C-alpha positions as a printed Julia matrix, in Angstrom:
782×3 Matrix{Float64}:
  22.65  -173.67   84.24
  19.77  -172.83   85.64
  19.56  -171.42   89.15
  16.87  -171.56   91.98
  14.82  -167.78   92.55
  16.67  -166.07   96.2
  13.41  -165.76   97.72
  11.01  -168.93   99.26
   7.8   -166.54   98.79
   5.08  -167.29   96.28
   2.96  -163.99   95.78
  -0.75  -164.84   95.72
   0.01  -162.91   92.36
   2.04  -165.47   90.83
  -0.49  -168.24   92.18
  -2.79  -166.73   90.73
  -1.2   -165.95   87.17
  -0.38  -169.68   87.17
  -3.83  -170.93   87.51
  -5.74  -168.5    85.52
  -3.36  -169.11   82.97
  -3.55  -173.48   83.53
  -7.32  -173.04   83.6
  -6.94  -170.93   79.68
  -5.02  -173.87   78.18
  -8.21  -176.23   79.68
  -9.67  -175.38   76.83
  -7.36  -176.98   74.53
  -8.02  -180.58   73.89
  -6.65  -183.33   76.02
  -5.61  -187.01   75.03
  -2.52  -187.7    77.4
  -2.21  -185.92   80.83
   0.8   -186.51   82.89
   3.12  -182.95   83.43
   5.6   -184.48   86.08
   9.43  -183.54   84.89
  12.26  -185.56   84.4
  15.02  -182.6    84.66
  12.32  -179.75   85.37
  12.57  -178.27   81.85
  10.96  -180.66   80.02
   7.93  -182.71   80.15
   8.71  -186.23   81.29
   7.71  -189.17   79.29
   5.3   -191.76   80.38
   5.04  -195.29   79.61
   2.01  -196.88   79.36
  -0.17  -199.88   78.7
  -3.48  -198.67   77.23
  -2.76  -201.69   73.87
  -1.6   -204.35   76.2
   2.31  -203.67   75.36
   4.16  -201.34   76.97
   4.87  -197.42   74.73
   5.42  -194.07   75.25
   2.54  -192.02   75.91
   3.05  -190.0    73.19
   3.18  -193.08   70.47
  -0.26  -194.07   71.05
  -2.43  -193.07   68.57
  -5.35  -193.49   71.2
  -7.13  -190.69   73.58
  -5.16  -191.71   76.79
  -4.98  -190.28   80.34
  -2.28  -191.09   82.24
  -1.85  -189.64   86.08
   1.13  -191.03   87.31
   2.66  -191.67   90.87
   3.67  -188.12   91.39
   0.97  -187.21   90.11
  -1.53  -188.68   92.77
   0.43  -187.44   95.52
   0.35  -184.35   94.29
  -3.11  -183.72   93.76
  -4.01  -185.36   97.05
  -5.48  -188.45   95.36
  -7.14  -191.18   97.69
 -10.04  -192.53   96.23
 -12.0   -192.67   93.24
 -13.49  -189.31   94.04
 -10.5   -187.51   93.96
  -9.15  -189.02   90.69
 -12.31  -188.86   88.87
 -12.19  -184.79   88.77
  -8.52  -185.0    86.57
 -10.87  -187.68   83.96
 -12.38  -185.1    82.05
 -14.01  -187.36   79.7
 -14.93  -189.16   82.76
 -19.0   -188.62   84.46
 -20.16  -191.11   86.79
 -23.17  -191.52   89.31
 -23.02  -191.99   92.43
 -25.14  -192.91   95.31
 -22.6   -193.74   98.17
 -19.01  -195.48   97.77
 -18.6   -198.2    96.09
 -21.98  -197.37   94.42
 -20.77  -195.8    91.6
 -21.52  -195.89   87.62
 -18.97  -194.97   85.37
 -19.82  -192.96   82.15
 -17.09  -191.57   79.12
 -17.56  -189.49   76.58
 -21.52  -188.95   76.89
 -22.55  -192.5    76.55
 -24.87  -192.57   79.48
 -28.78  -192.65   80.05
 -29.06  -192.28   83.32
 -30.3   -195.51   84.28
 -30.17  -197.31   87.7
 -27.39  -199.3    88.12
 -30.11  -202.04   89.53
 -29.03  -206.25   90.06
 -30.77  -206.78   87.36
 -30.02  -204.08   85.08
 -27.91  -203.89   82.0
 -23.94  -204.23   82.29
 -21.7   -201.45   82.64
 -20.45  -199.38   79.73
 -16.92  -198.48   81.11
 -14.22  -201.0    82.48
 -12.5   -200.41   86.22
  -9.26  -202.79   85.84
  -7.39  -203.33   88.44
  -4.19  -204.07   87.25
  -4.88  -206.65   84.29
  -7.97  -207.61   85.59
 -11.64  -206.39   85.41
 -13.33  -205.79   88.6
 -16.17  -204.3    87.51
 -19.34  -204.96   89.19
 -23.44  -204.46   88.69
 -24.78  -201.22   90.61
 -21.05  -199.75   91.26
 -17.47  -199.48   90.34
 -14.88  -200.33   93.23
 -13.53  -197.05   95.66
 -10.03  -198.73   95.86
  -7.71  -197.03   97.54
  -5.34  -194.75   96.03
  -1.66  -195.75   97.76
   1.46  -196.69   95.98
   0.11  -196.85   92.17
   1.99  -196.24   89.33
  -0.68  -194.98   87.54
  -4.3   -194.71   86.79
  -5.03  -194.53   82.98
  -8.41  -193.54   81.31
  -8.65  -194.68   77.32
 -11.92  -192.86   76.17
 -13.44  -194.03   72.97
 -14.74  -198.12   72.29
 -11.77  -200.39   72.9
 -14.24  -203.28   71.97
 -10.86  -204.61   70.05
  -8.33  -205.07   73.01
 -10.45  -205.2    75.85
 -14.01  -206.52   75.33
 -17.9   -206.12   76.43
 -16.64  -204.23   79.16
 -15.15  -201.38   77.27
 -17.83  -199.85   74.81
 -17.2   -195.85   75.81
 -14.21  -196.5    77.43
 -11.66  -198.36   80.21
 -10.48  -196.73   83.52
  -7.14  -199.15   84.63
  -5.36  -198.43   88.33
  -1.95  -200.06   87.79
  -0.37  -201.18   90.8
   3.89  -201.02   91.55
   5.36  -204.25   91.14
   7.79  -205.92   93.49
  11.83  -204.94   91.95
  14.92  -206.51   93.34
  16.89  -203.39   92.48
  16.94  -202.84   96.03
  15.0   -202.39   99.51
  12.85  -199.72   99.46
   9.87  -198.56  102.64
   8.03  -195.35  102.85
   5.02  -194.45  105.13
   2.61  -191.54  104.91
  -0.3   -189.88  108.04
  -2.0   -187.8   107.45
  -5.41  -185.83  109.38
  -8.0   -183.54  108.03
 -10.85  -182.23  109.61
 -14.36  -181.08  107.03
 -17.46  -179.74  108.77
 -17.3   -180.98  111.77
 -16.3   -184.28  111.26
 -12.84  -185.61  111.6
 -10.67  -188.17  109.47
  -7.08  -189.69  109.33
  -5.18  -192.12  106.9
  -2.08  -194.07  107.75
  -0.25  -196.08  104.56
   2.73  -197.77  104.63
   5.09  -200.5   101.92
   8.2   -202.08  101.61
   9.85  -204.05   98.51
  12.45  -206.7    99.87
  14.56  -208.57   97.5
  14.22  -211.89   98.75
  17.48  -213.01   96.02
  18.21  -211.74   93.07
  15.54  -212.9    90.64
  12.9   -212.01   93.55
  11.16  -209.78   95.24
   7.86  -209.15   97.3
   6.23  -206.06   98.32
   4.18  -204.92  101.22
   1.61  -201.97  101.18
  -1.47  -201.5   104.12
  -3.83  -198.87  104.04
  -6.18  -197.7   106.7
  -8.29  -194.66  107.04
 -11.08  -192.93  108.66
 -13.67  -190.39  106.62
 -14.91  -187.51  108.81
 -18.84  -187.48  108.01
 -20.68  -184.63  106.89
 -24.17  -185.69  106.63
 -26.88  -184.76  109.79
 -29.66  -186.76  110.57
 -32.27  -184.13  112.32
 -35.37  -184.69  113.77
 -38.55  -185.06  111.45
 -41.84  -186.46  111.03
 -44.39  -187.58  109.07
 -48.1   -188.6   109.03
 -49.53  -191.04  107.06
 -52.48  -190.79  105.07
 -54.32  -194.36  105.43
 -53.28  -194.57  109.37
 -53.54  -190.54  110.49
 -50.35  -191.87  112.53
 -47.27  -189.24  112.94
 -43.9   -191.14  113.41
 -40.65  -189.57  114.41
 -37.03  -190.34  113.59
 -35.95  -188.9   117.55
 -33.63  -192.19  117.97
 -31.91  -192.2   114.72
 -30.73  -188.22  114.91
 -27.3   -187.81  114.47
 -24.61  -185.25  113.47
 -21.99  -186.04  110.58
 -23.66  -189.54  110.91
 -22.12  -191.07  107.23
 -18.66  -191.52  108.73
 -16.6   -194.67  106.21
 -13.83  -196.61  107.77
 -11.41  -198.46  105.76
  -8.65  -201.36  105.91
  -6.53  -202.43  103.23
  -3.59  -204.4   102.13
  -1.71  -206.0    99.28
   0.84  -208.29   99.51
   2.34  -208.82   95.68
   5.22  -211.74   94.71
   7.73  -211.33   91.46
  10.09  -214.22   90.51
  12.11  -214.41   87.55
  12.13  -217.88   86.31
  15.2   -217.22   83.86
  16.18  -214.68   82.07
  13.04  -214.56   80.05
  10.16  -215.53   81.7
   8.85  -213.76   85.25
   6.05  -213.93   86.89
   4.37  -211.58   89.41
   2.01  -212.69   91.86
  -0.71  -210.7    93.78
  -3.59  -210.61   96.53
  -5.27  -207.08   97.53
  -8.23  -206.97  100.14
 -10.2   -203.84  101.16
 -12.88  -203.38  104.31
 -15.0   -200.91  104.51
 -17.2   -199.98  106.49
 -20.19  -197.06  106.38
 -22.76  -195.83  108.06
 -25.69  -193.02  106.85
 -26.4   -192.02  103.55
 -24.33  -189.73  100.95
 -27.22  -187.57  100.14
 -28.93  -185.06  101.66
 -32.3   -183.44  100.67
 -32.35  -179.69  100.02
 -36.11  -179.74  101.32
 -34.62  -180.35  105.35
 -32.03  -178.48  104.77
 -28.09  -178.05  103.51
 -26.26  -181.08  104.11
 -29.5   -182.18  106.3
 -31.87  -185.36  105.98
 -34.79  -186.82  107.91
 -33.61  -190.88  107.72
 -36.32  -193.13  110.15
 -34.55  -196.2   110.72
 -30.42  -197.21  110.51
 -28.79  -197.03  106.66
 -25.6   -198.98  107.14
 -23.15  -200.98  104.25
 -20.15  -203.52  104.81
 -18.26  -203.97  101.75
 -14.99  -205.82  101.78
 -12.84  -207.57   98.18
 -10.27  -209.6    97.72
  -8.78  -209.97   94.14
  -5.73  -213.32   93.71
  -4.0   -212.43   90.04
  -1.09  -214.1    88.44
   0.67  -212.72   85.15
   3.59  -214.53   83.5
   5.73  -213.13   81.0
   7.88  -214.46   78.92
   9.5   -215.15   75.18
   9.0   -217.75   72.57
  11.34  -217.23   69.85
  11.0   -213.28   68.94
   7.31  -213.13   70.07
   6.44  -211.75   73.55
   3.99  -213.9    75.12
   1.63  -213.05   78.46
  -0.8   -214.89   80.29
  -2.69  -213.36   83.05
  -5.3   -215.23   85.25
  -7.71  -213.4    88.3
  -9.84  -214.58   90.88
 -12.22  -211.92   92.48
 -14.27  -211.61   94.88
 -16.77  -208.94   96.3
 -19.32  -209.06   99.82
 -21.94  -206.34   99.77
 -23.86  -205.96  102.89
 -26.33  -203.41  103.63
 -29.08  -202.39  105.37
 -31.77  -199.51  104.43
 -34.32  -196.72  105.39
 -36.95  -197.48  103.09
 -39.64  -195.34  104.64
 -39.83  -193.33  101.45
 -41.77  -195.58   99.36
 -44.38  -196.5   102.25
 -44.86  -192.95  103.07
 -44.86  -191.66   99.42
 -47.1   -194.88   97.98
 -49.64  -194.35  100.82
 -49.46  -190.78  100.06
 -50.48  -191.39   96.5
 -52.1   -194.54   95.87
 -53.56  -195.46   99.31
 -51.06  -198.45   99.81
 -51.3   -198.25  103.43
 -54.59  -199.95  103.7
 -52.58  -203.16  102.51
 -50.23  -203.16  105.44
 -51.66  -204.59  107.55
 -51.02  -206.65  111.16
 -51.33  -210.84  111.81
 -55.17  -209.2   113.14
 -55.89  -207.99  109.27
 -55.35  -204.04  111.42
 -53.78  -201.31  108.69
 -50.58  -200.74  110.47
 -50.59  -197.19  111.52
 -46.62  -196.68  111.08
 -45.66  -198.89  108.52
 -41.99  -198.58  107.9
 -40.09  -200.12  105.68
 -36.17  -201.15  105.42
 -33.83  -202.97  103.27
 -31.68  -205.87  104.0
 -29.34  -206.4   100.92
 -26.74  -209.52  100.66
 -24.41  -209.38   96.93
 -21.66  -211.14   96.75
 -19.51  -211.3    93.49
 -17.41  -214.08   92.41
 -15.13  -213.48   89.07
 -12.74  -215.12   87.39
 -11.1   -214.38   84.21
  -8.48  -215.99   81.87
  -6.67  -214.22   79.07
  -3.25  -215.25   77.12
  -1.83  -213.21   74.04
   0.91  -212.81   71.93
   2.82  -209.65   70.68
   5.59  -209.36   68.34
   8.53  -207.09   68.33
   6.81  -203.87   68.24
  10.24  -202.45   66.18
   9.15  -204.98   63.54
   7.34  -203.19   60.01
   4.85  -205.49   60.88
   3.62  -206.28   64.54
   0.33  -207.23   66.08
  -1.14  -208.62   69.11
  -3.71  -211.68   69.29
  -5.12  -213.68   72.63
  -7.97  -215.45   73.84
  -9.92  -214.09   76.84
 -12.7   -216.1    79.37
 -14.58  -214.63   81.99
 -17.63  -216.1    83.85
 -19.11  -213.97   86.91
 -21.28  -214.84   89.07
 -23.89  -212.64   91.16
 -25.66  -213.65   94.29
 -28.48  -211.65   94.83
 -30.39  -210.97   98.34
 -32.81  -208.44   99.1
 -35.53  -208.66  102.25
 -37.85  -205.69  101.83
 -39.37  -205.69  105.51
 -42.09  -203.39  107.43
 -42.32  -203.61  110.8
 -45.31  -205.84  112.52
 -46.34  -207.16  108.56
 -48.72  -210.12  108.94
 -46.43  -213.07  108.44
 -48.81  -214.97  106.23
 -49.04  -211.85  103.72
 -44.98  -212.76  103.42
 -43.38  -214.81  100.86
 -43.01  -218.88  102.92
 -40.05  -218.6   105.42
 -39.59  -214.71  105.45
 -41.65  -213.07  108.4
 -42.75  -210.0   107.93
 -41.22  -209.2   104.39
 -43.25  -207.82  101.95
 -40.83  -208.25   99.49
 -38.17  -210.81   98.5
 -35.6   -210.87   95.75
 -33.37  -214.12   95.89
 -31.76  -214.33   92.69
 -28.18  -215.34   90.77
 -27.13  -214.39   87.47
 -24.71  -215.21   85.92
 -22.75  -213.54   82.8
 -20.1   -215.42   80.6
 -18.33  -213.94   77.97
 -15.33  -215.69   75.82
 -13.46  -213.66   73.01
 -10.6   -214.22   70.31
  -9.1   -210.93   69.44
  -6.49  -209.14   67.46
  -4.76  -206.28   66.61
  -2.28  -205.62   63.54
  -0.1   -202.56   62.26
   2.02  -202.21   59.17
   4.48  -199.64   58.74
   3.34  -198.69   55.17
   6.32  -195.84   54.83
   8.13  -194.67   58.03
   5.35  -191.95   58.29
   2.39  -193.86   57.61
   1.14  -196.73   59.8
  -2.37  -198.52   59.16
  -3.67  -200.82   62.26
  -6.27  -202.94   61.97
  -8.39  -204.9    64.73
 -10.98  -207.78   64.95
 -12.75  -209.31   68.31
 -15.17  -211.89   67.94
 -17.14  -212.65   71.01
 -19.84  -215.22   72.69
 -22.15  -214.04   75.8
 -24.81  -215.54   77.41
 -26.23  -214.57   80.87
 -28.57  -216.52   82.93
 -31.01  -214.92   85.37
 -32.56  -217.63   88.26
 -34.46  -217.15   90.78
 -37.21  -215.44   92.85
 -38.96  -211.91   92.74
 -41.51  -210.66   94.28
 -44.93  -210.35   97.35
 -45.67  -213.47   98.74
 -48.87  -215.85   97.68
 -50.96  -214.29  100.78
 -50.31  -210.78   99.55
 -50.62  -210.65   96.16
 -52.9   -213.59   93.53
 -51.04  -213.13   90.01
 -47.29  -211.9    91.05
 -44.57  -213.25   93.33
 -45.28  -216.62   95.08
 -48.64  -216.47   93.4
 -46.51  -217.13   89.67
 -44.22  -219.8    90.3
 -43.55  -222.75   88.08
 -41.27  -224.54   89.81
 -43.12  -224.55   93.63
 -39.38  -226.39   95.18
 -37.35  -223.74   97.61
 -34.43  -222.13   95.51
 -32.12  -221.01   97.22
 -33.42  -219.55  100.31
 -36.77  -218.41   98.24
 -39.85  -220.19   98.35
 -39.79  -221.29   95.21
 -39.14  -220.24   90.97
 -40.69  -217.78   89.52
 -37.7   -216.83   87.25
 -35.36  -218.36   84.86
 -34.51  -217.24   81.95
 -30.98  -217.16   79.75
 -30.17  -214.6    76.87
 -27.05  -215.37   74.55
 -25.5   -213.95   71.1
 -22.33  -214.02   68.95
 -20.68  -210.95   67.12
 -17.97  -208.94   66.32
 -16.11  -205.68   67.43
 -13.89  -203.82   64.62
 -11.15  -201.59   64.85
  -9.67  -199.47   61.94
  -6.72  -196.58   61.95
  -4.07  -195.02   60.21
  -1.61  -192.67   61.81
   0.89  -190.2    60.17
   3.59  -188.98   61.97
   4.6   -185.86   60.62
   7.73  -185.2    62.52
   9.63  -187.36   65.85
   7.59  -185.3    68.25
   4.34  -185.02   66.22
   1.58  -187.17   65.14
  -2.02  -187.31   63.95
  -4.36  -190.13   63.42
  -8.16  -191.27   62.24
  -9.4   -194.22   63.64
 -13.27  -196.18   63.16
 -13.82  -198.4    66.32
 -16.81  -199.9    67.28
 -18.01  -201.65   70.54
 -20.97  -203.41   72.42
 -22.75  -204.28   75.61
 -24.18  -207.79   75.59
 -28.68  -207.62   75.73
 -30.16  -208.76   78.83
 -33.65  -209.81   80.89
 -35.89  -208.43   82.0
 -37.29  -210.28   85.11
 -40.93  -209.54   85.03
 -42.96  -212.08   82.81
 -44.69  -209.57   80.42
 -41.41  -207.79   79.46
 -39.61  -209.5    76.01
 -35.59  -209.34   76.58
 -34.03  -206.1    75.74
 -31.12  -206.35   73.07
 -27.44  -206.32   72.64
 -26.38  -202.24   71.96
 -23.81  -201.14   69.61
 -21.3   -197.62   69.51
 -19.21  -196.27   66.77
 -16.84  -194.14   67.38
 -14.86  -191.94   64.27
 -12.29  -190.21   65.76
  -9.67  -187.74   64.7
  -6.64  -186.77   67.09
  -3.17  -185.53   66.98
   0.3   -186.15   70.07
   2.15  -183.53   69.65
   5.25  -182.2    71.33
   6.75  -178.55   70.93
   9.59  -176.21   72.07
  12.64  -178.64   72.48
   9.41  -180.89   74.85
   8.74  -178.15   77.1
   5.22  -178.24   75.98
   2.94  -181.55   75.04
  -0.46  -180.49   73.43
  -2.49  -183.82   72.37
  -6.23  -183.97   71.44
  -9.3   -185.6    69.6
 -12.65  -184.65   68.1
 -14.78  -187.7    67.56
 -18.18  -188.3    66.39
 -19.64  -191.36   68.45
 -23.07  -192.36   67.22
 -24.9   -194.68   70.1
 -27.8   -197.29   68.62
 -30.29  -199.13   70.7
 -28.61  -198.14   73.98
 -30.0   -199.89   77.22
 -32.4   -197.85   79.59
 -33.08  -199.26   82.87
 -35.79  -197.37   85.16
 -37.95  -198.33   87.8
 -41.1   -199.29   86.22
 -44.33  -200.46   88.37
 -44.02  -201.12   91.78
 -39.99  -199.4    91.28
 -39.35  -202.89   90.1
 -36.68  -202.6    87.2
 -37.37  -202.5    83.48
 -34.84  -202.24   80.49
 -36.18  -201.16   77.36
 -33.16  -200.03   74.12
 -34.26  -196.64   73.87
 -33.27  -196.21   70.16
 -30.5   -193.89   69.0
 -28.45  -190.91   69.58
 -25.13  -189.34   68.53
 -22.79  -187.58   70.44
 -20.57  -184.94   69.12
 -16.97  -184.66   71.26
 -13.25  -182.65   71.56
 -10.83  -183.35   74.07
  -7.84  -182.07   74.78
  -4.69  -182.21   77.13
  -2.06  -179.45   77.76
   1.1   -179.54   79.9
   3.84  -176.73   79.81
   7.11  -176.35   81.42
   6.93  -172.48   81.38
  10.16  -172.44   83.87
  12.45  -175.14   85.62
   9.9   -173.98   88.58
   6.75  -173.29   87.22
   4.54  -175.98   85.02
   1.42  -175.77   84.32
  -1.58  -178.39   83.12
  -5.02  -178.6    81.83
  -7.43  -181.13   80.24
 -11.03  -180.62   79.25
 -13.52  -182.27   77.45
 -16.67  -181.27   75.31
 -19.52  -183.72   74.82
 -23.03  -182.93   72.86
 -24.91  -186.32   73.29
 -28.44  -186.29   72.14
 -31.04  -188.48   71.31
 -31.62  -189.13   67.55
 -34.88  -190.64   67.96
 -37.53  -189.93   70.57
 -37.98  -192.13   73.29
 -41.5   -193.81   74.23
 -40.06  -196.97   76.08
 -40.57  -199.65   73.21
 -37.61  -200.6    70.53
 -39.13  -199.2    66.82
 -41.75  -196.49   66.16
 -43.69  -194.68   68.35
 -46.7   -194.25   66.92
 -49.79  -193.96   68.49
 -47.02  -193.95   71.99
 -46.81  -191.17   74.58
 -43.18  -189.55   74.02
 -41.02  -190.02   77.29
 -38.24  -187.89   76.02
 -38.06  -186.15   72.77
 -35.73  -186.7    69.57
 -32.66  -184.1    70.32
 -32.99  -184.47   74.18
 -29.72  -183.73   75.77
 -28.42  -187.35   77.11
 -27.92  -187.53   80.91
 -24.85  -187.26   83.42
 -22.35  -185.92   81.4
 -21.52  -182.17   81.23
 -20.9   -180.75   78.01
 -17.59  -179.06   79.19
 -15.81  -180.46   82.21
 -12.44  -179.21   82.84
  -9.53  -179.06   85.36
  -6.47  -176.89   85.4
  -3.2   -177.09   87.51
  -0.27  -174.55   88.81
   2.87  -175.66   90.12
   4.94  -174.06   91.75
   8.47  -174.81   93.56
  11.29  -173.3    95.49
  13.53  -173.2    97.77
  12.35  -173.11  101.69
  14.7   -173.43  104.51
  17.33  -175.96  102.71
  14.05  -177.88  102.08
  12.23  -178.35   98.21
   8.92  -176.25   98.9
   6.13  -176.44   96.7
   3.16  -174.39   96.6
   0.04  -175.44   93.91
  -3.54  -174.88   92.9
  -5.87  -176.6    90.72
  -8.77  -176.22   89.48
 -12.08  -178.42   88.37
 -15.27  -176.79   86.33
 -18.59  -178.98   85.17
 -21.05  -177.73   83.42
 -24.76  -178.08   84.28
 -26.38  -181.39   83.56
 -28.91  -183.91   83.91
 -29.78  -186.87   86.08
 -32.33  -188.42   84.2
 -33.45  -188.67   80.62
 -37.24  -188.81   80.01
 -39.47  -185.14   81.14
 -41.48  -185.47   84.2
 -38.49  -187.06   85.85
 -36.41  -184.38   85.14
 -38.93  -181.87   85.91
 -39.07  -183.89   89.1
 -35.77  -184.19   90.25
 -34.39  -181.49   88.8
 -31.28  -180.54   87.0
 -27.38  -180.79   88.04
 -26.2   -177.24   88.42
 -22.33  -176.06   87.21
 -19.97  -175.74   89.49
 -16.58  -174.59   90.21
 -13.61  -176.98   92.65
 -10.55  -175.36   94.19
  -7.86  -177.31   95.87
  -4.79  -175.88   97.38
  -1.69  -177.22   98.68
   1.39  -176.42  100.13
   4.75  -177.97  101.35
   8.78  -179.34  101.44
  10.27  -182.24  100.78
  14.14  -183.54  102.21
  16.23  -186.4   102.01
  13.41  -188.23  101.64
  10.83  -186.73  104.06
   7.59  -184.63  103.23
   4.95  -182.66  104.94
   2.04  -181.15  103.34
  -0.82  -178.74  103.99
  -3.28  -179.02  101.29
  -7.29  -177.46  101.29
  -9.73  -179.57   99.3
 -13.13  -177.79   98.08
 -11.58  -173.94   98.97
 -15.45  -172.42   98.41
 -17.12  -174.91   99.95
 -19.62  -175.74   97.05
 -22.23  -178.01   97.2
 -21.22  -179.33   93.56
 -24.49  -181.61   92.93
 -22.46  -184.91   91.85
 -26.22  -187.08   92.08
 -29.97  -186.62   92.43
 -31.95  -189.32   92.88
 -35.16  -190.43   94.35
 -35.44  -193.81   96.94
 -38.2   -195.55   94.18
 -40.12  -194.8    91.24
 -39.78  -191.02   91.1
 -43.16  -190.25   90.07
 -43.85  -191.62   93.6
 -40.58  -190.64   96.13
 -39.76  -187.9    93.72
 -40.97  -185.77   96.58
 -37.96  -186.63   98.38
 -35.21  -185.57   96.29
 -31.82  -187.1    97.44
 -28.6   -184.41   96.08
 -24.76  -186.1    96.65
 -22.66  -183.65   96.96
 -18.85  -182.93   96.43
 -17.4   -183.37  100.28
 -17.51  -180.09  102.22
 -14.19  -177.78  102.27
 -11.33  -180.2   104.11
  -8.17  -178.98  105.3
  -5.79  -181.42  105.93
  -2.12  -182.46  106.96
   0.17  -184.86  105.7
   3.45  -186.35  106.83
   5.89  -188.77  105.07
   8.73  -190.67  104.95
  10.4   -192.61  101.82
  13.72  -195.17  102.86
C-alpha cells in the first residue's frame, strides 16, 4: 500500500534534484511523449491515431510524440508557442502569431514563406483536416484538446504532400453520450508591464442515448511587451527628417482572441457514427512582435500603424462504420481563413533610398521628389480549402492488415498586397490604384489528388513487415497581376501585361502560369517485438513537396523536391512500466530542395538548392520515480548540411558565385533541442497539491542559408527557458500559480529584415520568447 507523504512542503532541493535528473534524461532519444500516470505507479497508456487507426503508442513503429490533455494542462499550454517548446523535433520561424513556418528534423532552408512561394514541408492538422496555409500555420487556441500528436519524418504515404518532413495534429475532445460534463477556467497574468487574461469553458450534453453535443468557447487578451519608442530617419535624396512621435506607445503589440467550437455526435446505429464540428476563431493583433537590438531591448522604431485581423472557421464531418469486418471512414472538411494586415514598410523606402538613391523616383503629381516617402503595405489574404478522404481498414488484429484510401484537396488563395507611399503621384500608380507604387493582385489554386495504401503482415509472432505507397497528382496555378504602373516602369508590371482587360481589381494580367506533375512516395518497414513491452523497427520512407511557379517571367518554374529517410527506432517499457524509453536514429537525404528568398526589388524568387543530408537522433523518456514524483524528458539532435554548394541554380555552379558552400549548416533547426519536466504531488490541507518545473534548451542556429546574409542578420543564440508552477485540486476545483520564462531570457526565435537582407539588413528584427510571465488560473469541472 502506498502512503502519502506526511509533509506538504516541497523543498527547493527536491525540486532542483528532480529537474536536474530530468535534464540528464533529456540526452536520451525521444519518440513518444506522455508522462501522465493511470494508477500513480506506472506510465500511462496513450492511444494515438498516427497511422489512421487507433493504436497504443508503444505499439506504433513510428516516431510519435503525444502531449495528452493532462500534460497540456499541467504545462499551461495555450497556443502554438507554448506547445512547440515540448516538441523537440519541431522548429519554426515566426514574425507574428499565425505567421509561422514549421519545420521538422532539420528539413529547413530558411525560406521566407511568401504567398507566391513553395508549399510547407510540415502538415498542420485540426483533427482529420489539413489547415496548412502558405504564409503561416494557424495559431489555434489550445483548450478542451484531447492531445497534440507530432509525427516526425516523411509521412507521405498516409498524409501526402504537406507532410514531407512530418505532421503536427491537434485533436479535439469529441462529444460523448456517457453523461453530462462541463468546466471552466479563468486566468490572469502579467509580463513586462502588459497584463493578460483568459476565460474558457465547455459543456457536453447527451441529447439522447445515441446523440450528444459539445460546446466550447474562449476569450483571451495577451498583453504587449514591445515598446515603440521615439526615433528619427533622414532620407538621403530629399534630406528631410521624419519622426514617429504619433506612433510612440509602450507595450504596443497586444493580441485579442475569441473563438468557439460546436460538435455533434450521432450514433446512427450500433455500427455507424457521424461526428460533425464547426470551429471558429477571430484574432486581432497590434504592433509587431520583433524588436530592433540597435534601438534597445524590446524596443522598435515603427513610423506607421501595424495591425492584423486574422479569422478562420472550419466545418468538418467524419463518418465511421463497418462493412463486413472492415472499418470504413469518410472525412470531409471545409476551411476558410481571412487575414487583413496593415504593415509599416518604411524600412524599404529608407534603405533603398540610402543605398540606391531610389527616393529620386518617388515623386508627387507635380514631379517633385517626396520629402518623406513613408511606405506601407495593406494586405488581404483569403484562403478556401476543401478536402475529402475515404479509407477502409482491416481489423488490426488480423495477421494481414491494411489501410487504403482515396484523397482529394483543393485550396484557393486570393492575394492582394497594396504597397503605398504617402503623396505618390497617382499617374505613376497602376491604373485604378492611386498612391500605389506596387500592386500584387493574384489568385493561387493548389490541387492534390491521391490514392494510398499501407499493408502489414505478421511473418511470425515477433516479426512484422509493412509496405506502403501513395500515388499522387498535383496541379498549381497562379494568375493575376504584380508590379508597377505603366507610368513608373516601361517593362515590368502594367507594361508587361499580355491581357489588357481588368482582372479582379487589377488593371490587367501579366501572370498566368501552371505547373503539374504525378508521382509516388513509398514506405517499407520491418518491426521486431523483442518482448511484449519492447520492439525495434527499421523504416525506409520518402516524402515530396510539389514544384511551383516563379512569378518573374525571366525565371523558370522550380522543381519538386524529395526527401528520403532511413530510420532505426525502438519502443520500450521497463520495470513494470514505471519507465518508458523510446528513440530513433535516422539519416535523411534532401534532394533538389526549394529555397525561396527576396531577390531584385524584394520580389520572392524560388530556386532548387541542390542537395543536403541530415543525421539525427531523437528520444523520449518518462520515469515514475515514486507515486508522487515523475520525471520526463525529450530531446533531438539534428546535423544537417549541404552536400553540394548553393549558387542559385540547379545543377553545376561552375563559373557562378557560390552563395553557400558545401558543408554549410542548414538554417532554422538547432543541432540540439531538449526539454525536461519534474512533477511532484503531495497533500496540501486536504487538497491534492503539486509543484512542477520544466526546462527547455535550444542550441544556436541560423535564420539564413547564405553566407552574406548570415553575416548581416546574425546568429540565433543558444538559450534555456525555465517554467515553474504550483497548485492544488479538490473535488473538481483547481488553482494554479505559474511562472513562464523564469529567467526572463531573450531567446531569439527568429531574426529577419523587412526587405532584401542586403538592403534592409541594417534594421534587423529579433522575435523573442515572451518575457517573464506571472499568472494564476482558477478552474472547475463538473
